[in-house]
Coordinates of C-alpha atoms in Angstrom, one line a residue:
M1 CA 7.0 -48.5 9.4
K2 CA 9.6 -50.4 11.3
A3 CA 9.0 -53.9 12.7
A4 CA 9.9 -54.3 16.3
G5 CA 13.6 -55.2 16.8
L6 CA 14.3 -56.1 13.2
G7 CA 15.7 -52.7 12.1
K8 CA 14.2 -52.7 8.6
T9 CA 10.9 -51.6 7.2
S10 CA 8.6 -54.1 5.4
E11 CA 9.4 -52.3 2.2
Q12 CA 13.1 -52.8 2.8
W13 CA 12.5 -56.5 3.5
C14 CA 10.4 -56.8 0.3
Q15 CA 13.1 -55.1 -1.7
E16 CA 15.8 -57.4 -0.2
I17 CA 13.7 -60.5 -0.8
Q18 CA 13.1 -59.3 -4.4
E19 CA 16.9 -58.8 -4.9
E20 CA 17.7 -62.2 -3.5
M21 CA 15.0 -63.8 -5.7
I22 CA 16.6 -62.0 -8.7
K23 CA 20.0 -63.3 -7.7
A24 CA 18.6 -66.8 -7.2
D25 CA 17.0 -66.6 -10.7
R26 CA 20.4 -65.5 -12.2
W27 CA 22.2 -68.4 -10.5
E28 CA 19.5 -70.8 -11.7
R29 CA 19.9 -69.5 -15.3
K30 CA 23.6 -69.8 -15.0
F31 CA 23.2 -73.3 -13.6
H32 CA 20.9 -74.3 -16.5
E33 CA 23.3 -72.7 -19.0
A34 CA 26.2 -74.7 -17.5
Q35 CA 24.1 -77.8 -17.6
M36 CA 23.2 -77.3 -21.3
Q37 CA 26.9 -76.5 -22.0
N38 CA 27.9 -79.7 -20.1
E39 CA 25.4 -81.8 -22.1
T40 CA 26.7 -80.2 -25.4
L41 CA 30.2 -81.0 -24.4
E42 CA 29.3 -84.6 -23.4
K43 CA 27.6 -85.0 -26.7
S44 CA 30.6 -83.6 -28.5
L45 CA 32.9 -85.9 -26.5
L46 CA 30.8 -88.9 -27.4
E47 CA 30.8 -88.0 -31.1
S48 CA 34.6 -87.5 -31.0
Q49 CA 35.0 -90.9 -29.3
N50 CA 32.9 -92.5 -32.0
E51 CA 34.8 -90.8 -34.7
K52 CA 38.1 -91.8 -33.0
G53 CA 36.9 -95.4 -33.0
E54 CA 35.9 -95.2 -36.7
L55 CA 39.3 -93.7 -37.5
K56 CA 41.1 -96.4 -35.6
A57 CA 39.1 -99.0 -37.6
R58 CA 40.0 -97.3 -40.9
V59 CA 43.7 -97.1 -39.9
A60 CA 43.7 -100.8 -39.1
E61 CA 42.0 -101.5 -42.4
F62 CA 44.6 -99.4 -44.3
E63 CA 47.4 -101.1 -42.4
K64 CA 46.0 -104.5 -43.4
T65 CA 45.7 -103.4 -47.1
L66 CA 49.2 -102.0 -47.0
H67 CA 50.5 -105.3 -45.6
Q68 CA 48.6 -107.2 -48.4
Y69 CA 50.1 -104.9 -51.1
R70 CA 53.6 -105.3 -49.7
N71 CA 53.2 -109.1 -49.6
R72 CA 51.8 -109.0 -53.2
N73 CA 54.7 -106.9 -54.3
S74 CA 57.1 -109.3 -52.7
V75 CA 55.5 -112.2 -54.5
I76 CA 55.7 -110.3 -57.8
E77 CA 59.3 -109.4 -57.2
L78 CA 60.1 -113.1 -56.2
R79 CA 58.4 -114.3 -59.4
A80 CA 60.4 -111.8 -61.5
S81 CA 63.6 -112.9 -59.8
L82 CA 62.7 -116.6 -60.4
D83 CA 62.0 -115.8 -64.1
K84 CA 65.4 -114.2 -64.3
I85 CA 67.1 -117.2 -62.7
E86 CA 65.3 -119.5 -65.1
Q87 CA 66.5 -117.4 -68.0
M88 CA 70.0 -117.4 -66.7
K89 CA 69.9 -121.2 -66.3
R90 CA 68.8 -121.5 -69.9
R91 CA 71.6 -119.2 -71.0
V92 CA 74.2 -121.1 -69.0
K93 CA 73.0 -124.4 -70.7
E94 CA 73.2 -122.7 -74.1
L95 CA 76.8 -121.6 -73.3
E96 CA 77.7 -125.0 -72.0
V97 CA 76.5 -126.6 -75.2
A98 CA 78.4 -124.0 -77.2
L99 CA 81.5 -124.7 -75.1
Q100 CA 81.1 -128.5 -75.7
N101 CA 80.8 -127.9 -79.4
C102 CA 83.9 -125.7 -79.3
E103 CA 85.8 -128.4 -77.4
I104 CA 84.7 -131.0 -79.9
Q105 CA 85.9 -128.8 -82.7
I106 CA 89.2 -128.2 -81.0
E107 CA 89.6 -131.9 -80.5
F108 CA 88.7 -132.5 -84.1
F109 CA 91.2 -129.8 -85.3
E110 CA 93.9 -131.2 -83.0
A111 CA 93.3 -134.7 -84.3
S112 CA 93.2 -133.4 -87.9
E113 CA 96.5 -131.5 -87.2
E114 CA 98.1 -134.7 -85.8
R115 CA 97.1 -136.6 -88.9
K116 CA 98.4 -133.9 -91.2
K117 CA 101.7 -133.9 -89.2
E118 CA 101.9 -137.7 -89.5
Q119 CA 101.1 -137.5 -93.3
L120 CA 103.9 -134.9 -93.6
L121 CA 106.3 -137.1 -91.8
C122 CA 105.3 -140.0 -93.9
C123 CA 105.7 -138.1 -97.1
Q124 CA 109.2 -136.8 -96.3

């Protein structure tokens, strides 16, 4: 049975309405799926941002530790260098004392040689 002026039967209208309701239900499901996916992505983004913050904090801590170790190593190297310098100073002093002893011996031998020359001259 056709309704006056509408060109479709009530069954056709019911079928069209049912099809539109099915389409609306599909779109609503897609919308809910997209909403759930969006929520999942937002949660994942938040977790990633938190992890990024934690990683930045760890990197900063590692950089601080590295800086401390480098400073510590520099101090150790400086102490080792200072110890070497002190050893070299002691060795230089030892060599200076040995040199002075040698100079005294040379002076003694030269004086002794002079006396022997004088004695030889006197004896001739």
